[in-house]
JSON list of C-alpha atoms in Angstrom, two decimals:
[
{"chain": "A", "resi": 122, "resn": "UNK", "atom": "CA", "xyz": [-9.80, -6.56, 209.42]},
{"chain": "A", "resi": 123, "resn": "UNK", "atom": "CA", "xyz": [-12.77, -6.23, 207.02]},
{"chain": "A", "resi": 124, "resn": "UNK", "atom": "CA", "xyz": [-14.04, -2.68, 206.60]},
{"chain": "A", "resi": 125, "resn": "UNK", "atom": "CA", "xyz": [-18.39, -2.91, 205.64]},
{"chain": "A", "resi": 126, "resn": "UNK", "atom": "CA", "xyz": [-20.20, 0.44, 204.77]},
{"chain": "A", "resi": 127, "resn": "UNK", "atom": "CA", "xyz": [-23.71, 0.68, 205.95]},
{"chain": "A", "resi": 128, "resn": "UNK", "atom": "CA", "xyz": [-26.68, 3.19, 205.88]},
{"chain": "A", "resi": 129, "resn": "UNK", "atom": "CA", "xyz": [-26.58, 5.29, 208.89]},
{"chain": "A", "resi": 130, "resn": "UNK", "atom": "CA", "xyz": [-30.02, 4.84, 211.50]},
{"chain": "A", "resi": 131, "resn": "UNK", "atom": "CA", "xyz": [-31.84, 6.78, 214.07]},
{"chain": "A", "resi": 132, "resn": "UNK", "atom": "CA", "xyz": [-30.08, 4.68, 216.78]},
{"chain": "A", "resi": 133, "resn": "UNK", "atom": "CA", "xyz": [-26.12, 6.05, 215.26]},
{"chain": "A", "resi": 134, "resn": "UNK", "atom": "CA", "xyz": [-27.57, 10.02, 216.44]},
{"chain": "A", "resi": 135, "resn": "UNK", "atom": "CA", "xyz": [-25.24, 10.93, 218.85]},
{"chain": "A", "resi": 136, "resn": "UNK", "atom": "CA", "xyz": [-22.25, 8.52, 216.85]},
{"chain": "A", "resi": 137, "resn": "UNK", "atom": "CA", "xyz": [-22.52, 10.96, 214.10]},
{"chain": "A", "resi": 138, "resn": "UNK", "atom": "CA", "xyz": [-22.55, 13.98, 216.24]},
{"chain": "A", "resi": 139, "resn": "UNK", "atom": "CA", "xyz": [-19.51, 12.31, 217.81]},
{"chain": "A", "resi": 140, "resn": "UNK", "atom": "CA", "xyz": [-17.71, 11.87, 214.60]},
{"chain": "A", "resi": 141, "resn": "UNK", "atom": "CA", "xyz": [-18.75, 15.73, 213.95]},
{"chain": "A", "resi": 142, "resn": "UNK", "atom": "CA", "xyz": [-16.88, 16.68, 216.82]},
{"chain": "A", "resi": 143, "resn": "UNK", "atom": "CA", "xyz": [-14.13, 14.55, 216.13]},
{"chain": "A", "resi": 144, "resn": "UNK", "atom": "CA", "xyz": [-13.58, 15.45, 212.59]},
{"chain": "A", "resi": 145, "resn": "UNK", "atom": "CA", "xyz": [-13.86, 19.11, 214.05]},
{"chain": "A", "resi": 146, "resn": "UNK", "atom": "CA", "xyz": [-11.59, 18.60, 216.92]},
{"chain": "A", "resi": 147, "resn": "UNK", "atom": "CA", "xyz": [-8.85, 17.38, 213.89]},
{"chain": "A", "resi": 148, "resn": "UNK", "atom": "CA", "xyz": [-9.49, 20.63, 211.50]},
{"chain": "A", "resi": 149, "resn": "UNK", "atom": "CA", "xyz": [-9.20, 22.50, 214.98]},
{"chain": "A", "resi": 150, "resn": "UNK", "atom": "CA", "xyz": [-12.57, 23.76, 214.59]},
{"chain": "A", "resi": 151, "resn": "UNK", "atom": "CA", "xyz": [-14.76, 22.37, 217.47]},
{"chain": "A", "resi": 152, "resn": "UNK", "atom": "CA", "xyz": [-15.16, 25.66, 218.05]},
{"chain": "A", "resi": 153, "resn": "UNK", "atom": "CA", "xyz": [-17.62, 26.05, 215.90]},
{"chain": "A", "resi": 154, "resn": "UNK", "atom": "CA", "xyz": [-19.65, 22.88, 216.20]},
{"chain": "A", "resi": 155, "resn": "UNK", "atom": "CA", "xyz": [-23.05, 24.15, 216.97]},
{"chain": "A", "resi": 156, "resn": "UNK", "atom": "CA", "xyz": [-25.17, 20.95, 215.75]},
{"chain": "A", "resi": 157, "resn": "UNK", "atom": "CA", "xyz": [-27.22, 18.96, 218.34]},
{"chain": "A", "resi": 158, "resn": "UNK", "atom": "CA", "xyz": [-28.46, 15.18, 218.32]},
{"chain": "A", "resi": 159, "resn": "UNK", "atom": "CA", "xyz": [-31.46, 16.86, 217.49]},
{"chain": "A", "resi": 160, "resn": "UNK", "atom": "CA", "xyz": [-30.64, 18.64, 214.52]},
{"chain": "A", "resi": 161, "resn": "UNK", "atom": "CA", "xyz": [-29.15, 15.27, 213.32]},
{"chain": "A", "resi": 162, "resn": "UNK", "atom": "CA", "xyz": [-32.34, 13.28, 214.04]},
{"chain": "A", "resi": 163, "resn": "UNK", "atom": "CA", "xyz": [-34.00, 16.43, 212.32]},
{"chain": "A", "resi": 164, "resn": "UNK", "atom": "CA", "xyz": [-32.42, 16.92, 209.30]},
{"chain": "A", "resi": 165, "resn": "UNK", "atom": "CA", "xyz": [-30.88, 12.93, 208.67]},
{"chain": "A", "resi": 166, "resn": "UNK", "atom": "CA", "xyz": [-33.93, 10.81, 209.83]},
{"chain": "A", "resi": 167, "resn": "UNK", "atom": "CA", "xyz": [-36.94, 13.48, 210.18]},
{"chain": "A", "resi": 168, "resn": "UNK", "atom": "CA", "xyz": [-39.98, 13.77, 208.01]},
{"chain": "A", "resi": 169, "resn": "UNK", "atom": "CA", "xyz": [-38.44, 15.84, 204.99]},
{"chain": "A", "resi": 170, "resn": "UNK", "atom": "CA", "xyz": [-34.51, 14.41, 205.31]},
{"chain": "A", "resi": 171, "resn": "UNK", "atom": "CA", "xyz": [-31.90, 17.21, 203.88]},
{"chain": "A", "resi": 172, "resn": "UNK", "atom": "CA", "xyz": [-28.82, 14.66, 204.31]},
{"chain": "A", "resi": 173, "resn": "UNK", "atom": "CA", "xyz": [-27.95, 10.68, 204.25]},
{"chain": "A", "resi": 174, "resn": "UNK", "atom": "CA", "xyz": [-25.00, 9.31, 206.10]},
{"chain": "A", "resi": 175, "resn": "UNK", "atom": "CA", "xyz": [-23.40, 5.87, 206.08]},
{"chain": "A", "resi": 176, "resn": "UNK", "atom": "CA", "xyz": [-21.23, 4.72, 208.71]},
{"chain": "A", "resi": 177, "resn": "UNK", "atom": "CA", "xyz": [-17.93, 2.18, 208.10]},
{"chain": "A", "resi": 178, "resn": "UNK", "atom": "CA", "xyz": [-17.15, -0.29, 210.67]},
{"chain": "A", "resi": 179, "resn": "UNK", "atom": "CA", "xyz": [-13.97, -2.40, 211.10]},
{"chain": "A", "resi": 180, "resn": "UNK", "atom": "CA", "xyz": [-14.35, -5.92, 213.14]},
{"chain": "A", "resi": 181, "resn": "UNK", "atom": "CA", "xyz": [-18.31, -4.57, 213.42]},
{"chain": "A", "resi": 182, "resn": "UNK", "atom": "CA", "xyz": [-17.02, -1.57, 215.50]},
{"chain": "A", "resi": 183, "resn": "UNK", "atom": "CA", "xyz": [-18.13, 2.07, 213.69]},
{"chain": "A", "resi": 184, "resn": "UNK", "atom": "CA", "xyz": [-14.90, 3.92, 212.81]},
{"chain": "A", "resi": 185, "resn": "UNK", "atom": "CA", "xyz": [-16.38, 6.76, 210.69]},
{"chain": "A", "resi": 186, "resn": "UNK", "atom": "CA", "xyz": [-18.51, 8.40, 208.42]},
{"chain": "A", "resi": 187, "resn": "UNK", "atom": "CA", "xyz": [-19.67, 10.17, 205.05]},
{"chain": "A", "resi": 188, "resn": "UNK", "atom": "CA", "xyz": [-22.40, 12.71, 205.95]},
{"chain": "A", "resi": 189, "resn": "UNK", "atom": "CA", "xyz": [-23.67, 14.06, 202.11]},
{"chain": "A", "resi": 190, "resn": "UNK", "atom": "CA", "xyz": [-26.54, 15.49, 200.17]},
{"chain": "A", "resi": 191, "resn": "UNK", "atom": "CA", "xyz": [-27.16, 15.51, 196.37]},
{"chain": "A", "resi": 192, "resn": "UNK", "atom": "CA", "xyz": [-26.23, 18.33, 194.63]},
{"chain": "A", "resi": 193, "resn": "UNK", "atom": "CA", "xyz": [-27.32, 19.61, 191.01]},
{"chain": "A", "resi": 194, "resn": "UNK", "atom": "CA", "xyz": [-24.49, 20.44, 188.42]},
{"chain": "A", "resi": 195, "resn": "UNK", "atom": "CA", "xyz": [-26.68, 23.01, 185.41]},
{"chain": "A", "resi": 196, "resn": "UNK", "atom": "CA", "xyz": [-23.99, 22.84, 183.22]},
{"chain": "A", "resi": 197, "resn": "UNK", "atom": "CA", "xyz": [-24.52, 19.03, 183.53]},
{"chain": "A", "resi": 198, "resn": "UNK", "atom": "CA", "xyz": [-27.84, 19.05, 183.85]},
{"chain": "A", "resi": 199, "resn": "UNK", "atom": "CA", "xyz": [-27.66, 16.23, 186.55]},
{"chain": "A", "resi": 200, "resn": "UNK", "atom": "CA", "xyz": [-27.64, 15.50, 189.80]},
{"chain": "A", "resi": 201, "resn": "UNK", "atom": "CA", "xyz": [-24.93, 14.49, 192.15]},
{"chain": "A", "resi": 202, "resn": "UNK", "atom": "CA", "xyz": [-23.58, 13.80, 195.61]},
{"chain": "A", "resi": 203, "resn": "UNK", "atom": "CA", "xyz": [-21.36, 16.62, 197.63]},
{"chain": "A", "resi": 204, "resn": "UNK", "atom": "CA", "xyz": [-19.78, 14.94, 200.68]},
{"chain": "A", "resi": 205, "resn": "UNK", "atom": "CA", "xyz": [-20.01, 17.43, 203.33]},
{"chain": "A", "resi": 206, "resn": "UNK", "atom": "CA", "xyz": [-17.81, 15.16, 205.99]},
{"chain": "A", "resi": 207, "resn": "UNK", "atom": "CA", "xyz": [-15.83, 12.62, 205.57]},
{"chain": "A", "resi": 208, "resn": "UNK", "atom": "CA", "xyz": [-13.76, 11.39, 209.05]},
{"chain": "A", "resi": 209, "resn": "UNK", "atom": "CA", "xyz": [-12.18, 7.80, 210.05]},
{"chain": "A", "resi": 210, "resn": "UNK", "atom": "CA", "xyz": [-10.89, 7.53, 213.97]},
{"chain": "A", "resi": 211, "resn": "UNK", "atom": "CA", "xyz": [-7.02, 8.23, 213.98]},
{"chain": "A", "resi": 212, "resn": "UNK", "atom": "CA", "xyz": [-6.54, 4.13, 214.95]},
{"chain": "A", "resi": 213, "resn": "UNK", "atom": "CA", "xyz": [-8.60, 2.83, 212.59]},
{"chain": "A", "resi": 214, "resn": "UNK", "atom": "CA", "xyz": [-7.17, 4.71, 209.40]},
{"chain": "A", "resi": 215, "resn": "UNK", "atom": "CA", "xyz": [-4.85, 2.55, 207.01]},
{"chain": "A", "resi": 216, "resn": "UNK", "atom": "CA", "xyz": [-7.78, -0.04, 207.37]},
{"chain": "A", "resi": 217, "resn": "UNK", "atom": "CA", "xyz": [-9.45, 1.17, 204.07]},
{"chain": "A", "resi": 218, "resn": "UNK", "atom": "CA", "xyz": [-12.79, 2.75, 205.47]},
{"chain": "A", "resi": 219, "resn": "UNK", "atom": "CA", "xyz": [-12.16, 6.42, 204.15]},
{"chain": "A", "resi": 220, "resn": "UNK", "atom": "CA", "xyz": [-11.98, 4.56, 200.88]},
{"chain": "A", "resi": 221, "resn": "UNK", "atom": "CA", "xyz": [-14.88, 2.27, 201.01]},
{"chain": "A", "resi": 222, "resn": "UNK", "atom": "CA", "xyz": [-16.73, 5.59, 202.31]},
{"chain": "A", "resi": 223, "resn": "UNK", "atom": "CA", "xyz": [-15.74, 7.15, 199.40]},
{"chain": "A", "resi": 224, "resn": "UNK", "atom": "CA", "xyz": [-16.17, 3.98, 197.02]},
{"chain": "A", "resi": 225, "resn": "UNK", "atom": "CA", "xyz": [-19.93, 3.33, 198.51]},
{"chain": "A", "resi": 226, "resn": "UNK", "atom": "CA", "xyz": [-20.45, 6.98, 197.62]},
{"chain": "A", "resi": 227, "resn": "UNK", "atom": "CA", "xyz": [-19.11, 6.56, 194.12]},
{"chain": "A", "resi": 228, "resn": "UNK", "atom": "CA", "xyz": [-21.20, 3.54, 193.78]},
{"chain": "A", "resi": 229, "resn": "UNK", "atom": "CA", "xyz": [-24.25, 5.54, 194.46]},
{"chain": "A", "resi": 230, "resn": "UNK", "atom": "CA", "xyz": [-23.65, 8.20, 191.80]},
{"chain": "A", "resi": 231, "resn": "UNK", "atom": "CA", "xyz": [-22.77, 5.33, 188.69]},
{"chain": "A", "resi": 232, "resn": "UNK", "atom": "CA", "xyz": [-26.24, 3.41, 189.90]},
{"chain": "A", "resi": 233, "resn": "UNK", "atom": "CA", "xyz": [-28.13, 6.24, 189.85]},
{"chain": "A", "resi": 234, "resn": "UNK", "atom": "CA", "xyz": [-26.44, 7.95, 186.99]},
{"chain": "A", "resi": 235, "resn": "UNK", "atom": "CA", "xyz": [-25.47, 10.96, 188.85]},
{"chain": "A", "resi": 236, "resn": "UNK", "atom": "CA", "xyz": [-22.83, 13.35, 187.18]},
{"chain": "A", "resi": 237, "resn": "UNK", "atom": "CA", "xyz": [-20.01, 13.85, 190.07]},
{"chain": "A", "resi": 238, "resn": "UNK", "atom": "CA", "xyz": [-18.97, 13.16, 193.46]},
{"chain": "A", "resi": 239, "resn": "UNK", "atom": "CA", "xyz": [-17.64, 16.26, 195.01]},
{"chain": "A", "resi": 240, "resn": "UNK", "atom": "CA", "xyz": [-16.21, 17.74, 198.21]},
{"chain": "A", "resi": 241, "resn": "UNK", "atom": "CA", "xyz": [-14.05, 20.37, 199.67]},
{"chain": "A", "resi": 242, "resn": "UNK", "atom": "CA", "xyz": [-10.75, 19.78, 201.80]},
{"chain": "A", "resi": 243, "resn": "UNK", "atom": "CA", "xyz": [-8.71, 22.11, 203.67]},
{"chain": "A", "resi": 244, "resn": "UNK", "atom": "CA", "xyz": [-5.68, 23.32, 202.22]},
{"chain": "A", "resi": 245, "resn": "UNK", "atom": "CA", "xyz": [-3.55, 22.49, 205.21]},
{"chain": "A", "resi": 246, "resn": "UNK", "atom": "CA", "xyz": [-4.92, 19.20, 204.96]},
{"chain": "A", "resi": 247, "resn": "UNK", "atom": "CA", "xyz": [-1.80, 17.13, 203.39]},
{"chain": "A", "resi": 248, "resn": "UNK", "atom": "CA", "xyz": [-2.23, 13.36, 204.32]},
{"chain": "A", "resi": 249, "resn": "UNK", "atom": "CA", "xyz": [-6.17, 13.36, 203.04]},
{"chain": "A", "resi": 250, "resn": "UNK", "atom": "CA", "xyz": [-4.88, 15.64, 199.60]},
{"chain": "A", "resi": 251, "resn": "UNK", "atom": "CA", "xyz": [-2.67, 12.83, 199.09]},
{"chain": "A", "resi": 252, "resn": "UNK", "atom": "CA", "xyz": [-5.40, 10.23, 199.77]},
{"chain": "A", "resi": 253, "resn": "UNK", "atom": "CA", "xyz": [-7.52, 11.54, 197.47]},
{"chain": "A", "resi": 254, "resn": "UNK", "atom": "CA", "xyz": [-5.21, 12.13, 194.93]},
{"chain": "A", "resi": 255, "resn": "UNK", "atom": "CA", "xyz": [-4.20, 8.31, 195.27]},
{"chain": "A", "resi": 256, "resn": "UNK", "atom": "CA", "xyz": [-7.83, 7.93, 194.10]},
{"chain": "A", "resi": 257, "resn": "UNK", "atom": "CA", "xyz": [-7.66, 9.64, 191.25]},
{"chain": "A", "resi": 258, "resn": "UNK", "atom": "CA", "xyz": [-9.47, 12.54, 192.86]},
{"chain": "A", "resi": 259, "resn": "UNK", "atom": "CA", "xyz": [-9.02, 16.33, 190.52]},
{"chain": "A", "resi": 260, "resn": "UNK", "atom": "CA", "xyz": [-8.52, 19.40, 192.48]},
{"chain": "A", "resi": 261, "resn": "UNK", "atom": "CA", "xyz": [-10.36, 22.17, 191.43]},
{"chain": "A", "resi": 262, "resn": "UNK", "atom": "CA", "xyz": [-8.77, 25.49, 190.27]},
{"chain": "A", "resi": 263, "resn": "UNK", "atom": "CA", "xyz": [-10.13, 28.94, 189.64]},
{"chain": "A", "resi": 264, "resn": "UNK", "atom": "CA", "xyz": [-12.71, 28.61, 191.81]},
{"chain": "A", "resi": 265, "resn": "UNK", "atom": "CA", "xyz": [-12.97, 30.51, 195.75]},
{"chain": "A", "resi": 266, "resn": "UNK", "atom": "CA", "xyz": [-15.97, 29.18, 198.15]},
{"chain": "A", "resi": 267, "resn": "UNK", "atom": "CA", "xyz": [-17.98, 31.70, 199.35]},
{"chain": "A", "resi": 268, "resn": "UNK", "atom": "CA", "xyz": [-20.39, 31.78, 202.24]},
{"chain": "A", "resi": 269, "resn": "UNK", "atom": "CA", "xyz": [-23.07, 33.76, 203.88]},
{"chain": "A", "resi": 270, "resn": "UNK", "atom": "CA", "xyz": [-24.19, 32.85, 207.43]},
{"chain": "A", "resi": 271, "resn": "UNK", "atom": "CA", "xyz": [-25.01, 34.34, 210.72]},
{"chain": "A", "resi": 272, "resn": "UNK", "atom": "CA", "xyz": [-26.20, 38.37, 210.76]},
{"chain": "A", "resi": 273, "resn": "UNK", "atom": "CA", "xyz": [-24.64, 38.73, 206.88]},
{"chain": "A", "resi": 274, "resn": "UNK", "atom": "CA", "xyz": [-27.23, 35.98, 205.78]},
{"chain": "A", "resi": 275, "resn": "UNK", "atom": "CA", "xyz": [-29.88, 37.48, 207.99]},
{"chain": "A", "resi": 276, "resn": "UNK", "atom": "CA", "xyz": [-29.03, 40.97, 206.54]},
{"chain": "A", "resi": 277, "resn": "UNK", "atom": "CA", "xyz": [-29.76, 39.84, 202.71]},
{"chain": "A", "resi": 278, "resn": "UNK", "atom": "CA", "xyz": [-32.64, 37.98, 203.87]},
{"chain": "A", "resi": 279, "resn": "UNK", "atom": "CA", "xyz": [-33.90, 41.08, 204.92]},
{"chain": "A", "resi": 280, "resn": "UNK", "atom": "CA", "xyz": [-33.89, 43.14, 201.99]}
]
């Protein structure tokens, strides 16, 4: 079954939010899914965008996602692309959509000469490690992720 890539539209709202929630349900963290269809249509397709997101069908049916952003690497000094979410549907995976994701993505970064591709897995995370090690993919060392949010962000924000 062919896998295309395409950019995500206004119409695929609540199909990304539904791939959020899936992706979330799988790390075991729906949880914390906060994000409605219209903070989607906000921050993907509003005025000032602050994300992109293509979708990959199989047999014309959508059967995931990359939601991402571009990023800026100072030592560098270029751009790039961070993949915040990257899911494929349990039945469709083995198809080759998480790679043409992935490869569309790439794509992206040589045309516009932008310095990396990056994103973040969890640890637990074995059969995608291995995927993206099959791509050639280099896991970062020496480095811990660090976060501020809810009444800790607030709190600095503050003063």
């Amino acid at each position: 079954m062919k896998v295309t890539v395409r950019v995500a539209s206004p119409t695929d709202v609540s199909l990304i939010l539904g791939f959020i929630r899936d992706l979330a349900t799988y790390e075991k963290l729906l949880h914390e899914v906060e994000a409605t269809e219209a903070d989607i249509r906000r921050d993907l397709f509003g005025e000032n965008p602050r994300c992109f997101c293509d979708i990959a069908e199989a047999g014309g049916r959508p059967v995931g996602f990359a939601l991402w952003y571009y990023s800026y690497s100072t030592f560098q000094g270029r751009a790039g692309i961070f993949l915040e979410d990257l899911f494929v549907e349990p039945d469709a995976r083995g198809l080759g959509a998480g790679k043409a994701l992935l490869a569309r993505l790439a794509q992206r970064c040589v045309e516009a000469d932008l310095g990396r591709l990056e994103w973040s897995v969890l640890d637990w995370n074995t059969p995608s490690i291995e995927f993206y090690d099959s791509l050639g993919a280099a896991a970062k060392t020496g480095w811990t992720v660090r976060r501020l949010d809810g009444q800790a962000l607030e709190r600095l924000a503050a003063g």
